[in-house]
mmCIF file with all atom_site columns, C-alpha atoms in Angstrom:
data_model
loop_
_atom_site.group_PDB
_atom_site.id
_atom_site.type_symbol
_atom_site.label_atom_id
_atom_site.label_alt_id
_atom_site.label_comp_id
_atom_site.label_asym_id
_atom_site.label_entity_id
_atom_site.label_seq_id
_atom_site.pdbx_PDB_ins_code
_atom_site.Cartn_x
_atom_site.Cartn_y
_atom_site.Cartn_z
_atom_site.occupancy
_atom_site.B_iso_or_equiv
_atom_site.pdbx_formal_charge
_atom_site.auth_seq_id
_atom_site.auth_comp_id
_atom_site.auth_asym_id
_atom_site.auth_atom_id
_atom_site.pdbx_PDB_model_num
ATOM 1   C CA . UNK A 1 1   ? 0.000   0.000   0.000   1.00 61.00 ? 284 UNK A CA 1
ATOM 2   C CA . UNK A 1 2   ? 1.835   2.700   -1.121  1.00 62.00 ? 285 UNK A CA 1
ATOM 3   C CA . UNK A 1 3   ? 0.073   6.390   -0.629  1.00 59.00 ? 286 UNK A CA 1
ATOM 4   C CA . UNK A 1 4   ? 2.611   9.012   -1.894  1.00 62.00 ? 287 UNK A CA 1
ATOM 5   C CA . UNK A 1 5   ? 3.967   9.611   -5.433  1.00 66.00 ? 288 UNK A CA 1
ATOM 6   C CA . UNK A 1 6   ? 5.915   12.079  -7.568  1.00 69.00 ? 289 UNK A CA 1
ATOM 7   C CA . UNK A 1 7   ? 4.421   14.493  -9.720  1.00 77.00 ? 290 UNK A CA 1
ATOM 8   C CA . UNK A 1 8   ? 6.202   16.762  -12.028 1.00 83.00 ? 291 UNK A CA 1
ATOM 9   C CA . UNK A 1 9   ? 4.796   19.840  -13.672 1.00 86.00 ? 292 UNK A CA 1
ATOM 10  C CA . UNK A 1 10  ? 3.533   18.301  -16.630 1.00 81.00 ? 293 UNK A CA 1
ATOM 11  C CA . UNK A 1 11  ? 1.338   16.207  -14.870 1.00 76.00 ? 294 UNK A CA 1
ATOM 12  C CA . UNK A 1 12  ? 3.619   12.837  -15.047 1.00 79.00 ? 295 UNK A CA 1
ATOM 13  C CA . UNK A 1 13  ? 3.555   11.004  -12.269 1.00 77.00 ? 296 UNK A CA 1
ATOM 14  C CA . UNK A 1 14  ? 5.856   8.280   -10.932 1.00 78.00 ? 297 UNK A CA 1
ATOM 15  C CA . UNK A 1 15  ? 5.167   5.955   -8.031  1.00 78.00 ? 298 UNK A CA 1
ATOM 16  C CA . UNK A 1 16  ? 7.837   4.134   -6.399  1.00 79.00 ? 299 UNK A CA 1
ATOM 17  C CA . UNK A 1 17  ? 7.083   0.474   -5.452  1.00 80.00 ? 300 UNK A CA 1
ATOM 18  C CA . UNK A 1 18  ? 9.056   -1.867  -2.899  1.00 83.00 ? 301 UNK A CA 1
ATOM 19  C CA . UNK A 1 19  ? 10.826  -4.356  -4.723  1.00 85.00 ? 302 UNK A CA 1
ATOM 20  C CA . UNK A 1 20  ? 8.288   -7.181  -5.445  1.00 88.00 ? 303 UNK A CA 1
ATOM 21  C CA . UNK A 1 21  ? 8.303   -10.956 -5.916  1.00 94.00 ? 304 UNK A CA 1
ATOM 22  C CA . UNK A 1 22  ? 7.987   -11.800 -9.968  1.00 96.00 ? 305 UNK A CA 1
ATOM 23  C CA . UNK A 1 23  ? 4.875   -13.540 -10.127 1.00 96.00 ? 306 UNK A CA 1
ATOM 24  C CA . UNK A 1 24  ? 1.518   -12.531 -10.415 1.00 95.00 ? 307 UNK A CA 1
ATOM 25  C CA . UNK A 1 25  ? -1.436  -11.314 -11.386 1.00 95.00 ? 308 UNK A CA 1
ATOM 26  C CA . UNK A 1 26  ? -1.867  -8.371  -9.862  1.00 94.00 ? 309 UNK A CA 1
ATOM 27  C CA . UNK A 1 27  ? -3.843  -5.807  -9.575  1.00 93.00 ? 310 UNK A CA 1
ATOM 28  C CA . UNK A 1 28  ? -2.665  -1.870  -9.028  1.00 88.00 ? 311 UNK A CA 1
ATOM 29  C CA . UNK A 1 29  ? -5.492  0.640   -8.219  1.00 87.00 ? 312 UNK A CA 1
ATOM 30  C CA . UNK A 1 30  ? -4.496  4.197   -8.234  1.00 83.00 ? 313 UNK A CA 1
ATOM 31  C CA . UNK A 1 31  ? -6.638  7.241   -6.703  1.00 81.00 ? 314 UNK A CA 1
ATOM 32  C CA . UNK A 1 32  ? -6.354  11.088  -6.532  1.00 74.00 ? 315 UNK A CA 1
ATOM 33  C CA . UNK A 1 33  ? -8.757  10.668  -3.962  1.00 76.00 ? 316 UNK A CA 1
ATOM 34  C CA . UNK A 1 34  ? -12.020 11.016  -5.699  1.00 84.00 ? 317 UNK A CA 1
ATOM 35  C CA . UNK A 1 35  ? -11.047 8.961   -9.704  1.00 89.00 ? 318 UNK A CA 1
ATOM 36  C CA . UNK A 1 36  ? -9.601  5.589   -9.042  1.00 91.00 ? 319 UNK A CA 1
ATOM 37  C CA . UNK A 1 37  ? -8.126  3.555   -11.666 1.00 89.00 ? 320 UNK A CA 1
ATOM 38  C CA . UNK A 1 38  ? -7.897  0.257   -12.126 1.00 94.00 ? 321 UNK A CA 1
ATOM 39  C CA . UNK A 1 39  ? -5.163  -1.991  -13.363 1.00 92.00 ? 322 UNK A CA 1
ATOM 40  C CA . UNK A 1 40  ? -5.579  -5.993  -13.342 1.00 95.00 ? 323 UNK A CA 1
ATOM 41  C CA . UNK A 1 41  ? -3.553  -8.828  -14.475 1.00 96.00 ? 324 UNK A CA 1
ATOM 42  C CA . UNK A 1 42  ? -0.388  -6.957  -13.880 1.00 95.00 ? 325 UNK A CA 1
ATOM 43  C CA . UNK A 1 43  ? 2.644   -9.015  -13.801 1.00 97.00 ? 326 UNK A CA 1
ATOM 44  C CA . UNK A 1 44  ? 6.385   -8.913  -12.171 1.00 96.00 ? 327 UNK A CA 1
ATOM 45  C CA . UNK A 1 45  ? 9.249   -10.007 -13.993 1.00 97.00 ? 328 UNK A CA 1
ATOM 46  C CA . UNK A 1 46  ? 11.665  -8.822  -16.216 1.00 97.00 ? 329 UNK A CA 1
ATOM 47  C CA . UNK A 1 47  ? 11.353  -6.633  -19.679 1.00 97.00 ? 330 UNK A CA 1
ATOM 48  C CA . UNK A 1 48  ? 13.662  -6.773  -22.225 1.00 97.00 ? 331 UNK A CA 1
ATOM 49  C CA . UNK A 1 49  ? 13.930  -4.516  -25.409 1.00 96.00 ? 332 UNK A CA 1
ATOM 50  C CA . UNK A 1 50  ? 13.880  -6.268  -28.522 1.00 95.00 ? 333 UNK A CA 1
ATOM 51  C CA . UNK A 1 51  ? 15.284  -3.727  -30.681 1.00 90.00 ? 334 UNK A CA 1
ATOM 52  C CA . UNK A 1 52  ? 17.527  -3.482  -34.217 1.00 84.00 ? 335 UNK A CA 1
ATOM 53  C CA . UNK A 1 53  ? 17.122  -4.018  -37.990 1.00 85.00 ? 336 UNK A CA 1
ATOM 54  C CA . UNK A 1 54  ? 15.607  -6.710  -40.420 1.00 85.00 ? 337 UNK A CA 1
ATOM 55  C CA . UNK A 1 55  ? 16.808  -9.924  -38.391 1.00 87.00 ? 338 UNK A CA 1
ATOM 56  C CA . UNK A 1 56  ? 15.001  -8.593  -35.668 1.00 89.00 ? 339 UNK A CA 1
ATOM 57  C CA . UNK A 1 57  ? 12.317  -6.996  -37.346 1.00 89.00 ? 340 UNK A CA 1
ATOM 58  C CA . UNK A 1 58  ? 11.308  -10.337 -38.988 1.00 91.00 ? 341 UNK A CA 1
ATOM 59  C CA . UNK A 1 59  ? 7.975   -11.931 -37.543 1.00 90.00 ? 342 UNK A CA 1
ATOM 60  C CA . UNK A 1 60  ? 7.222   -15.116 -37.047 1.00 88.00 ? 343 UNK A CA 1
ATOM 61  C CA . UNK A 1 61  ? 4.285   -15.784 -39.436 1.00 84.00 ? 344 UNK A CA 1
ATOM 62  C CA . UNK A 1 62  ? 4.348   -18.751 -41.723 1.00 81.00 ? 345 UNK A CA 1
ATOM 63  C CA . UNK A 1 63  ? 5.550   -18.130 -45.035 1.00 81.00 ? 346 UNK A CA 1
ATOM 64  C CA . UNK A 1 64  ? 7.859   -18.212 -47.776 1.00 81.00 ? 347 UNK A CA 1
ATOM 65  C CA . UNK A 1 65  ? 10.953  -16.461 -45.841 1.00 78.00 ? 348 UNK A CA 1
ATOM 66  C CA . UNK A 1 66  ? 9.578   -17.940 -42.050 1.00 82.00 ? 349 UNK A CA 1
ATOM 67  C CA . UNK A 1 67  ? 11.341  -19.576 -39.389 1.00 88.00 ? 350 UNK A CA 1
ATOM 68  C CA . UNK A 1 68  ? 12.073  -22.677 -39.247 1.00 90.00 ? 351 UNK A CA 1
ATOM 69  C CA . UNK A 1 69  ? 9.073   -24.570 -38.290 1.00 91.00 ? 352 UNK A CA 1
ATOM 70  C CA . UNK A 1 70  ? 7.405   -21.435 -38.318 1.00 92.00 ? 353 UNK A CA 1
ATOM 71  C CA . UNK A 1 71  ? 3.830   -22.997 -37.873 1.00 92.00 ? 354 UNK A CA 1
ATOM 72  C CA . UNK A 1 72  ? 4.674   -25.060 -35.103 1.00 94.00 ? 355 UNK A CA 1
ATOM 73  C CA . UNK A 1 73  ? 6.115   -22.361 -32.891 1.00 95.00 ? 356 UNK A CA 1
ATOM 74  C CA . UNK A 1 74  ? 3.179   -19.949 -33.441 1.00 95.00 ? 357 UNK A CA 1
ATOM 75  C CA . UNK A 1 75  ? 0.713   -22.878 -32.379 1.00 96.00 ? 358 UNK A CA 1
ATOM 76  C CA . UNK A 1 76  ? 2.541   -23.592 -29.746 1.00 97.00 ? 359 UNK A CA 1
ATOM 77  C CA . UNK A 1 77  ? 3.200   -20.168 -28.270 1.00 97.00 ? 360 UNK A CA 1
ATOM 78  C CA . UNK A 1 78  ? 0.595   -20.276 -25.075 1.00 98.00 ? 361 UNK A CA 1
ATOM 79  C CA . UNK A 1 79  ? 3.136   -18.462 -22.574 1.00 98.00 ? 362 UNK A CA 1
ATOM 80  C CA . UNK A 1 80  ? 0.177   -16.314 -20.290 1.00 97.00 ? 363 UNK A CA 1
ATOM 81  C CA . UNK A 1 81  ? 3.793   -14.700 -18.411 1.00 98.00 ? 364 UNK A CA 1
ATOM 82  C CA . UNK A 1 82  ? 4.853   -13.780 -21.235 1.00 98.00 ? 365 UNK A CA 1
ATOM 83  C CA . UNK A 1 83  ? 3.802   -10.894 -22.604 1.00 98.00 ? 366 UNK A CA 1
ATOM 84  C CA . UNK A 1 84  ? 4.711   -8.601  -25.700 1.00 98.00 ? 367 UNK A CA 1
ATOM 85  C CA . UNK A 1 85  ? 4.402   -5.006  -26.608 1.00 97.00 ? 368 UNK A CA 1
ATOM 86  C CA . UNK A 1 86  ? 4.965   -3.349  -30.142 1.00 94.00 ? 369 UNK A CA 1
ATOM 87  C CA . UNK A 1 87  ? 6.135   0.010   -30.761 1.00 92.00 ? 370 UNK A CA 1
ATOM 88  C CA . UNK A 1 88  ? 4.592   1.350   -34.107 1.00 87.00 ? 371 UNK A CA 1
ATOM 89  C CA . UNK A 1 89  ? 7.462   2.161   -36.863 1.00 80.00 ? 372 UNK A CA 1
ATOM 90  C CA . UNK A 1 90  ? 7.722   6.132   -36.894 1.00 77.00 ? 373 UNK A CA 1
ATOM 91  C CA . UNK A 1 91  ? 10.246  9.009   -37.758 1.00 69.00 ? 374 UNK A CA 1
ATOM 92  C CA . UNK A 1 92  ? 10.993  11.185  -34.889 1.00 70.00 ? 375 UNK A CA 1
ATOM 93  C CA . UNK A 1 93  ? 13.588  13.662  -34.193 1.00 68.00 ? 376 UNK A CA 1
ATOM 94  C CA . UNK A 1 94  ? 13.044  13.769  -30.245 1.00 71.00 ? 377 UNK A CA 1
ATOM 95  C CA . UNK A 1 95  ? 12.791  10.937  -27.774 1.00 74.00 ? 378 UNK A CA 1
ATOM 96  C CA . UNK A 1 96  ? 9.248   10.522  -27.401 1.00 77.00 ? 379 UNK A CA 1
ATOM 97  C CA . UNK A 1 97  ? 7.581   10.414  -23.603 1.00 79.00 ? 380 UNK A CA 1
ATOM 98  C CA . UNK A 1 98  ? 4.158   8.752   -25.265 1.00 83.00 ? 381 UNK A CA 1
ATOM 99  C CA . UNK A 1 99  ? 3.152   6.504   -28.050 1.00 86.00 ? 382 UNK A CA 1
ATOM 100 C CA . UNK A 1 100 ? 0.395   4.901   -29.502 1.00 89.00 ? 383 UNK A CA 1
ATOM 101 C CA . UNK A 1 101 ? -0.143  1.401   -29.482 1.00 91.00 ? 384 UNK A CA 1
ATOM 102 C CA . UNK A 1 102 ? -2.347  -1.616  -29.099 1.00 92.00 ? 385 UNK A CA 1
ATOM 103 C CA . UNK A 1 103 ? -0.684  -2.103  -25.253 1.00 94.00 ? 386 UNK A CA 1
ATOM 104 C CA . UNK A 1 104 ? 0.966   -5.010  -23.929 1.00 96.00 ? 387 UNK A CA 1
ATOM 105 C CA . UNK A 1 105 ? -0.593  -8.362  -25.160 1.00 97.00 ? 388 UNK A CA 1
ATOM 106 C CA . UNK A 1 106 ? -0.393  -11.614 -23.603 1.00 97.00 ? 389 UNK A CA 1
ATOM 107 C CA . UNK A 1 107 ? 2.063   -14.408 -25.694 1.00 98.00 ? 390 UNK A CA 1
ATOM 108 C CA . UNK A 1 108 ? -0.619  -16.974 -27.747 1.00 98.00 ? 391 UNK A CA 1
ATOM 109 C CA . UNK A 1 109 ? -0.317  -18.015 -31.307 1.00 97.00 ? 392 UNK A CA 1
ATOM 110 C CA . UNK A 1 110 ? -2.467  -14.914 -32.461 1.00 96.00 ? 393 UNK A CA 1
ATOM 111 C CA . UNK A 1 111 ? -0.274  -12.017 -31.058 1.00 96.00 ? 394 UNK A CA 1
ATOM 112 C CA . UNK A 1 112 ? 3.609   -13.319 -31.523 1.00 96.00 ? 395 UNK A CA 1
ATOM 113 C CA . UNK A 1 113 ? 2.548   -14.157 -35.082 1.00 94.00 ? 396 UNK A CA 1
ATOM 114 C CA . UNK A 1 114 ? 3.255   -10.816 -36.205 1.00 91.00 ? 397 UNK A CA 1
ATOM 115 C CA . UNK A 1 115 ? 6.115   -9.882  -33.202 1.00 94.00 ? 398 UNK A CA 1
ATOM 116 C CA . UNK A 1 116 ? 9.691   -10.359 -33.738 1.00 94.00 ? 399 UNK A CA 1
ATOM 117 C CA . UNK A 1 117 ? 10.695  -13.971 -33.950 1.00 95.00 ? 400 UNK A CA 1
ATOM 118 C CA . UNK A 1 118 ? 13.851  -12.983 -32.413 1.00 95.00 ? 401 UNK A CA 1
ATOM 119 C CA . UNK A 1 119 ? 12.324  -10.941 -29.272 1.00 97.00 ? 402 UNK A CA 1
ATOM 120 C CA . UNK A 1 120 ? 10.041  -14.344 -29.275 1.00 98.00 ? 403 UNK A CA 1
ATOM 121 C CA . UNK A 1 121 ? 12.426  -16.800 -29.041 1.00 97.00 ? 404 UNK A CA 1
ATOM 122 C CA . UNK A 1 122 ? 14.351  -14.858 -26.695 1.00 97.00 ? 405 UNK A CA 1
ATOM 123 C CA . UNK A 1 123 ? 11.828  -13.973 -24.083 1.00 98.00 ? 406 UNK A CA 1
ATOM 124 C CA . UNK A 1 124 ? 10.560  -17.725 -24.451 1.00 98.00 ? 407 UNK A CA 1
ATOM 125 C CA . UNK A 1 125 ? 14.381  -19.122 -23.689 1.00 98.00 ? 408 UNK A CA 1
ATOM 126 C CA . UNK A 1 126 ? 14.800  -16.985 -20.234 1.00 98.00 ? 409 UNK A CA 1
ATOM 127 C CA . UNK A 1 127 ? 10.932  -17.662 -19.177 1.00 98.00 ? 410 UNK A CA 1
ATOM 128 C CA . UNK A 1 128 ? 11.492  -21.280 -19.577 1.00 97.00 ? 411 UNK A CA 1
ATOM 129 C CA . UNK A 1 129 ? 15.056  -21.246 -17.784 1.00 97.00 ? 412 UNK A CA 1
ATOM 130 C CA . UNK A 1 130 ? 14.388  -18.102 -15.095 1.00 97.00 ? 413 UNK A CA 1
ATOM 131 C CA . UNK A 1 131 ? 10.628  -19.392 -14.565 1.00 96.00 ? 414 UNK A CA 1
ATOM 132 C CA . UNK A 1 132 ? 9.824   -15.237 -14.027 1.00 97.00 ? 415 UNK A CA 1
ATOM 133 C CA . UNK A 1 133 ? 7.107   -13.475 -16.333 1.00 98.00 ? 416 UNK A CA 1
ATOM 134 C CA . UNK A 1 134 ? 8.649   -11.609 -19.275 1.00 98.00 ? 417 UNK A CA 1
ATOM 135 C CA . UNK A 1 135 ? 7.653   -8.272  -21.270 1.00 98.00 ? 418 UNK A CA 1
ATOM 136 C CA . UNK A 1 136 ? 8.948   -7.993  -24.833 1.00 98.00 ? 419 UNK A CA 1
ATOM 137 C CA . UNK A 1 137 ? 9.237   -4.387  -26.030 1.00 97.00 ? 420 UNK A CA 1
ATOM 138 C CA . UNK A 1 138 ? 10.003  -4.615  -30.458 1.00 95.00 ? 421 UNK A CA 1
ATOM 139 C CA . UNK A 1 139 ? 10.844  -1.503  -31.101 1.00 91.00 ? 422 UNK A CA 1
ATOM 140 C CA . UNK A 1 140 ? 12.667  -2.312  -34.551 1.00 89.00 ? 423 UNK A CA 1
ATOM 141 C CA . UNK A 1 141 ? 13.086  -1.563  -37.939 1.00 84.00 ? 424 UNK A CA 1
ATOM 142 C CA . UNK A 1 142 ? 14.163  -3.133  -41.145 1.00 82.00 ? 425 UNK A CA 1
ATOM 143 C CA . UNK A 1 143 ? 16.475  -1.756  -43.096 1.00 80.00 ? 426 UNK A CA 1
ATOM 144 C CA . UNK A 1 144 ? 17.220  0.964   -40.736 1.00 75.00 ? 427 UNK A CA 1
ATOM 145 C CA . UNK A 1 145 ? 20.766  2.555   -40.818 1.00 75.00 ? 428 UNK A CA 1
ATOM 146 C CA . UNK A 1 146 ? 22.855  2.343   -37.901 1.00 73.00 ? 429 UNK A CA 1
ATOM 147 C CA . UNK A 1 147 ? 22.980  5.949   -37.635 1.00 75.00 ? 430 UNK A CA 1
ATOM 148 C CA . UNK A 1 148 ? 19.096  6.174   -37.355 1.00 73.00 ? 431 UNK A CA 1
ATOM 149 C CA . UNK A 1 149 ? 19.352  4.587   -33.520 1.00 73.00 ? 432 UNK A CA 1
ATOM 150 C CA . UNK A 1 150 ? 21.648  7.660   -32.871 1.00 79.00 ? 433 UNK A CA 1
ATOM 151 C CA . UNK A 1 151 ? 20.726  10.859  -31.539 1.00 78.00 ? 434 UNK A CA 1
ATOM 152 C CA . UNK A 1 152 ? 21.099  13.781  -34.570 1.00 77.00 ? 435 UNK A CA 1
ATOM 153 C CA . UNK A 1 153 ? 23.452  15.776  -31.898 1.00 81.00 ? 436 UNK A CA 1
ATOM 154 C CA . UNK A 1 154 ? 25.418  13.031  -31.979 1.00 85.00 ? 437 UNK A CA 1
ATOM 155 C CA . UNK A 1 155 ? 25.470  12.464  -35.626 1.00 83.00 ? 438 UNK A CA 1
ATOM 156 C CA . UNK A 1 156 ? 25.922  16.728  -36.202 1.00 81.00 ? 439 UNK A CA 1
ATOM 157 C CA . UNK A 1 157 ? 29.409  16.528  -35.052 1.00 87.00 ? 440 UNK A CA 1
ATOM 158 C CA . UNK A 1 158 ? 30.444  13.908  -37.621 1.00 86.00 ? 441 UNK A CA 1
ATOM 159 C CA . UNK A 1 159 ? 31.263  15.820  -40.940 1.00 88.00 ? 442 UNK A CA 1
ATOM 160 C CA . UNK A 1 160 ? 30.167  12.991  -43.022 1.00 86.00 ? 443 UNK A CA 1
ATOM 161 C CA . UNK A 1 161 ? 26.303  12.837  -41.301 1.00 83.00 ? 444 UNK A CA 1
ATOM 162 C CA . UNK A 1 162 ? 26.209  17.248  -41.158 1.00 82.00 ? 445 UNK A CA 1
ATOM 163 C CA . UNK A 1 163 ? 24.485  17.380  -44.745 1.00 84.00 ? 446 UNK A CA 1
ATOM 164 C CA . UNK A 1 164 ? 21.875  14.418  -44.006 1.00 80.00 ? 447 UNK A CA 1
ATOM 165 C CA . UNK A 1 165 ? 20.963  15.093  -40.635 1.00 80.00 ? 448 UNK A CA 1
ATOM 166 C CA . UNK A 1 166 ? 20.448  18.967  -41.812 1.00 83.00 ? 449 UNK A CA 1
ATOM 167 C CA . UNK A 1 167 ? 18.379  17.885  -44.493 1.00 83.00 ? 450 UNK A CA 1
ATOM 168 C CA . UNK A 1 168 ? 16.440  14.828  -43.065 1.00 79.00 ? 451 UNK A CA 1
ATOM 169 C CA . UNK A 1 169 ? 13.396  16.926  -41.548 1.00 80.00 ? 452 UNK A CA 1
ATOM 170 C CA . UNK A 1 170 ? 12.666  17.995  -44.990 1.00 83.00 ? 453 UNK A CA 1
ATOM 171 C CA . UNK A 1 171 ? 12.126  14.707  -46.027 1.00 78.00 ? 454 UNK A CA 1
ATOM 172 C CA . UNK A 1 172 ? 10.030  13.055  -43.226 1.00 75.00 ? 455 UNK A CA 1
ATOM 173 C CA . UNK A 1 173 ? 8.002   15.874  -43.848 1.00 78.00 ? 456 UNK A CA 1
ATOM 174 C CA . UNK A 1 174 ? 7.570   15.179  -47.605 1.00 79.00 ? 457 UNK A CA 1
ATOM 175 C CA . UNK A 1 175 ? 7.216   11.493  -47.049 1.00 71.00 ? 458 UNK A CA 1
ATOM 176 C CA . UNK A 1 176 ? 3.943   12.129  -44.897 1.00 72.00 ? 459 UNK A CA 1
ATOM 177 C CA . UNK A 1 177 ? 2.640   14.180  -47.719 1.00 73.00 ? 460 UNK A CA 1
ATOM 178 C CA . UNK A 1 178 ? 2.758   11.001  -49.999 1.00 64.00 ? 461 UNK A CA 1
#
């Protein structure tokens, strides 16, 4: 029971917990004395970020460039503590505080078939060998460049990246036009 928390002048909010036994369900109900929200099925473990370029973009639908046994290991994928959560593909320039998104999802043939097969097998591995829920965060991106997991300040002081990252606002912004 925790009754205090930390709110910042944008109206974010942060509540720290005691450290907590993975396991679960639980539930987390939060009030500002008069609205109370309610969280269930809320689980402790660890997360990972499942993050990079096509090999760990790829999903793990059956097809003509699947996995190997591809069906199988999507009928097969019934892991209730595991659970996955995909960030939409999107070009920002800032480090974003929020993001739309379907939310977390629990691990059963009809979500992981389109996460990353990577994250999958991954998350499934340490599961089976910690025995501690686990939240997959695929945040990746085919055919990315290295550079575009790098902040632009970064990248300025390079003289080989000054020209793109100068002109790359230009062309998000004509690419959403399209």
């Amino acid at each position: 029971n925790v009754r205090t928390s930390i709110t910042d002048d944008r109206g974010a909010w942060r509540v720290n917990l005691r450290a907590l036994p993975a396991g679960g369900p639980h539930e987390l109900e939060v009030s500002d004395g008069g609205d109370v929200l309610r969280f269930e099925d809320i689980l402790i473990g660890d997360v990972w970020i499942c993050s990079g370029q096509s090999n760990m973009e790829m999903h793990l639908r059956p097809g003509p460039d699947a996995v190997y046994n591809a069906e199988e290991e999507v009928a097969s994928a019934n892991y209730p503590n595991i659970r996955l959560l995909s960030i939409p593909r999107t070009a920002r320039f800032e480090p974003q505080r929020e993001f739309e998104s379907e939310g977390w999802k629990i691990c059963s043939p009809e979500s992981v078939i389109t996460f990353s097969a990577a994250g999958y097998f991954f998350g499934r591995e340490l599961h089976q060998h910690l025995e501690v829920p686990i939240g997959l965060i695929n945040c990746s991106k085919g055919a990315s460049p290295a550079e575009a997991w790098t902040r632009a300040e970064a990248l300025h002081t390079l003289p080989a990246f000054r020209q793109v990252i100068e002109e790359m606002p230009a062309k998000v912004a004509e690419s959403r036009r399209l």
